[in-house]
Structure formats: structure tokens, C-alpha cells
Amino acid sequence: MNKHLKWVVNQWIAQKWFVLIMVFFTIISSAVALAYPFVFKKLIDLMSDILSNPAKYPAPMQEVKKIILVFLAIGLAEIVTGFYPSFRAMLNLRFEHSLRMFYFKFLTRKDYRFFQIFRTGDIVTRLTDDISDYPKISWFLCSGIFRAFDSFCIISFSLIVMFSLNWRLTLLSIASLPGMMLIFYLTSDKVYKNFEANQKAISEINNQLELSFSGIRIVKAFVSEHKYNRFFDTALAKRFKTEMNMIKLNTILHMIWNYIDYIAQIGVIMFGGYMAVKGQISIGTFFLFYTYLSMMIYPLLDLPQLFLSGKQAFVNIDRLNEIKEFPTQIREDRQRIPLEEFCELSFDNVSFTYHGKAEPVIRNCSFNLKRGEKLLILGSTGCGKTTIANLISGLLLPCEGQILMNGIPMDNLDLNTWREIIGFVPQDPVLFSGTIKENVHFATEDKTHQDYQKAIRISQLDSEIDSFPDKDETIVGQRGLGVSGGQKQRITIARALIKQPQLLILDDITASLDAENEEKLWQELNRAYPNLAAVMISHRLSTLRYTDSILYIDKQGHCHKGTHEELVFANEEYHDFLHEHLKKD
């Protein structure tokens, strides 16, 4: 509980001026709402007194006019307080926006292990459904708490007036409050567990949706629509069950609270009416008690509702903090060295094991790569070639050993500056919704049109862009569904080249280029970037002619570096690997 309250206070501090305005609005709104019955009581008592003692009031209308003027002042104040709900809704949106941006920044810093554990649909749910709307975090931070504060003000001001008039009748009015608090205490854990189960069910539905739509081509190609309909139906049934459990529990709690409060209201009416008939209180006082009691019914329900919605919001807070506090391998609590240029890359006895795997995929790997050197990584499927590429780019960090850039360990480097001088073309080309030009310019804002045209030309994409009706303004679609696989790959090559990298990583791009276009690519690269270092992963042995050295990864995950001639005569496993590939070709 304390950690949740501390979290709420921190969010309020971030929006302190708006919160202070809300406090002011709430107090004024409560005072205006309570002033009307009190002034009306004065009017009733005045009219009764005028009728019973006319001699006491030689100019009765003067007294009545004074009260009418007070009514007019209250009316003007209500115009101002009419903006209170709108301001409260605006602050809800401010909390929603700030929270979403705050937690999204943490997501962009996570490593691969995080995205192995948390699925896309679950992350989307936490950043959307867990934050917005009733009774989630943004609503609770403003509307939930300030509705309860408004109710507290109404109840407090009412009780002060009521106690000053008749303490017995006042005690009868608040007799239901201890019962409500007891019910909340007995059901709070049940509310938390039900709401947590419901949020998990929502995450599961979003996971199923993301899985179905991102792989829609495969779903249709394998005629699996009915299978995914069953998956989605199962997820919906689970959510329906958890939603119904929440609705049933909330309905029962509200019914109990309503009946408790109605019984108290009937008791006040009967007891207060009896006192008015006996002359123990005035008609105006009875009207005031009845009106205040009517005004206090929903506030009395709002106070337990604060605890109920608080329990639900605390679930959302815990879910957001779970992804925020998930540990990453990269520590951000120390000063790091920026890297301005690439001179040399070194692997020093590097080993890497994927999360949840017993055996390392890379074992004691050591090699050097100098400026201008072209390195081809070869090995059987699953031997760790892409792992090497991801380690170089800093997407993965070694479990043992160290990686050095210009003699500086990666642990001490500012990885952002390192990635700035790298051009990375992944094995699976990833495009974003937008145009071809927007995708090429994705990571750059300061490049000229000449830089753009140069990247397009080298990546062998210019002729294909000319064939599109909208040229480079062609929309590629979600995940690049609007272009072919080869075009997607060449767009990602252009996206890497426009950065004018000093080290280029190409992870198996030969599928998008035939032998002729591959030769043109390397001719253009060598002409445009003579000092460019490159790391290539390829299954096409013809790529050997464009490289200076080879890094062969054997089946045990050990690395062997040398020229093609050196490895053919010195490494029997490399010789057999080439022989097998030549037979397949």
C-alpha cells in the first residue's frame, strides 16, 4: 500500500499546479453545493418566523431580499464551478499522456530478454487499457481521488453544520459508514485478485489479435482461419468469465452499500420528522438535514468506491512497474565513453547463451576486424551467425569475455554513438507503415537529397522505384506488405547506407539480390565507401570473392578466422562445410 501511495504522490508532484487548481475547484464546488440548502433553511425559518411574529419584522421583504441576493451569488459561483468536471477530465488526459510517455521510454531501453518474456499484445494492453478509462490509473489519479475528496468535503462540511444543529440526528446519519468500511476491508483482496485476472485476460486477447494479424499471410496460406477463431473464442470466453466475476462482485457490493445507506436515510426521516413535529427542531432544520442527507448518499458511496477503484488501479500500477523494473543487461548509472569513428573491432573469448538455454551458441570466440576489412561469416544453420551480428551491434551483450571497439570494452562505451556509425541490415527486413522515402529516412533527419539518391542507387532500388506509380511516395503498408520480399530487403539496405556508416552489417541479404546485382552492390560500395568495414552473413559461396577474410563458426560454436585459402587447408570442418554446400549448389 505504501509503495502505491508513494507512486501516486510522485505523479501528483509532476502535475502539481494542475492538482492545486483541482483542490481549489473541489473546495469551491463543495462549498457552493452545500450553501444552497443552508441558505434555503434560513429562508424557510425566516418565513416561518415572519408568519408567527409579524411585529418582529416591520420590513419583511428587506430580509427576504438579502437572502435572494445570496441565492444570486451562489448562482454566479455555480457558473464558475461548472467548469470543474471539464477541468477534471482534462487532467485525466494529462495523466494518461504523461504516464504512457514515461513508461514507453523504459520499453525502448529493454533488451531481447524482455521481449521474449512479454508478448506484444500484453505490452500494448499495459500501455493502453491499464492506463486509460474508468477505473484505470489516469481516471483514479484525478477523477477517482478528487471525486472522493469532493465527497469528503461535502460530508465534512455537512457534518459540521449538522452537529452544530443536532448531534443525535447527525450520529444517526453517519451510522452506515462503519458498516461500509467493514465490507470493503473484508472484500479488498477479492477485488484485487479479480481485477488482476481480468487485466491478464485482456492482455491475452491482444496477444491473440497481434499474432493473428501480424501473421495473416501464414494463417490464410495454411487455411487456419478456423483454428485462430477457436483460439480467439477461448481467449474471449476467459475474459467474459473474469469480467462477469468483476461485475457480480461490484454489483453485490453496491447493493449492500445502497441498502445500508437507504436504511439510514429512512431512520433519519422518521426520527427527524418526529423531532420536527414535537418542535425540537425547526422546519428549516429538518429540511436542511433531509437535503444534506440526500446530498451525502452518493458521497458516502464514493468513499468506499475510492478504496475499490484504488485496489483496481494498484493492479495497473503493479503491471506497469513490472515492465519498467524488468532488469536489462546494460547499466545506465555510469558515465560512458562516446565513439566518434571506427578503427577496430575485437572479440576476446566471447561466449553467449540465450535466456532459458543450457548450452552457449557461441563459445570462446576471438577475432579482429579492422577499418576497410570485409568479413564473411559462414557456418551451418543455427550455428550463431546472426548472434555474432547482434553482438556487434550491441543488441546482445556477451555472457563471457568482452567485445572491444577501438580497444574500449563495450561495457564502457556509449552504445548510441556506436550504433550511429553502424549500418545494420537484419535477416528479416522490418519496414514501418509509411512511404518508401520515410522508411529510408527512418533514422536520419540531416541527410540531403543527394545522400538519399546515393543510397537508393547503391541498393539497386532506383529502377524499381521508377516503376511505382507514386515513385518513392508509395505506401509500403503494415510490415511492408505492399512490396515484395526483395524490395523490402533493398529498402532496408538503403536505410542502412543513407547513414553513411563506417561499419556495415549485412545479415543474409543475398536472397534479395541475384549474382549480378550482388556484384553491382559491392562495386558501388567499394567505390562510394572505400574505407567501409563490412560484416556479411551469406549462404551464397560466390560472396567469397568480395571478402578479405572469413569467420567460420563450427558446430560447437567455436570461431575460426582466416582467408579462404588458409581455412580450406587448415580447418577440416570448414573444408567439409564447403564440400556439402557445393554439392547442394
Coordinates of C-alpha atoms in Angstrom, one line a residue, residues 24-33 74-86:
F24 CA -9.3 24.8 -5.2
F25 CA -12.0 23.9 -7.6
T26 CA -13.1 20.9 -5.4
I27 CA -13.4 23.0 -2.3
I28 CA -15.3 25.8 -4.0
S29 CA -17.6 23.3 -5.8
S30 CA -18.4 21.6 -2.5
A31 CA -19.0 24.9 -0.7
V32 CA -21.4 26.1 -3.4
A33 CA -23.3 22.8 -3.3
I74 CA -24.5 31.2 -5.3
G75 CA -25.8 31.0 -8.8
L76 CA -22.9 33.0 -10.2
A77 CA -20.5 30.8 -8.3
E78 CA -22.1 27.7 -9.8
I79 CA -21.3 29.1 -13.3
V80 CA -17.6 29.1 -12.3
T81 CA -17.7 25.7 -10.7
G82 CA -19.5 24.4 -13.8
F83 CA -16.1 24.1 -15.4
Y84 CA -14.9 21.7 -12.7
P85 CA -15.9 18.4 -14.4
S86 CA -14.3 19.6 -17.7

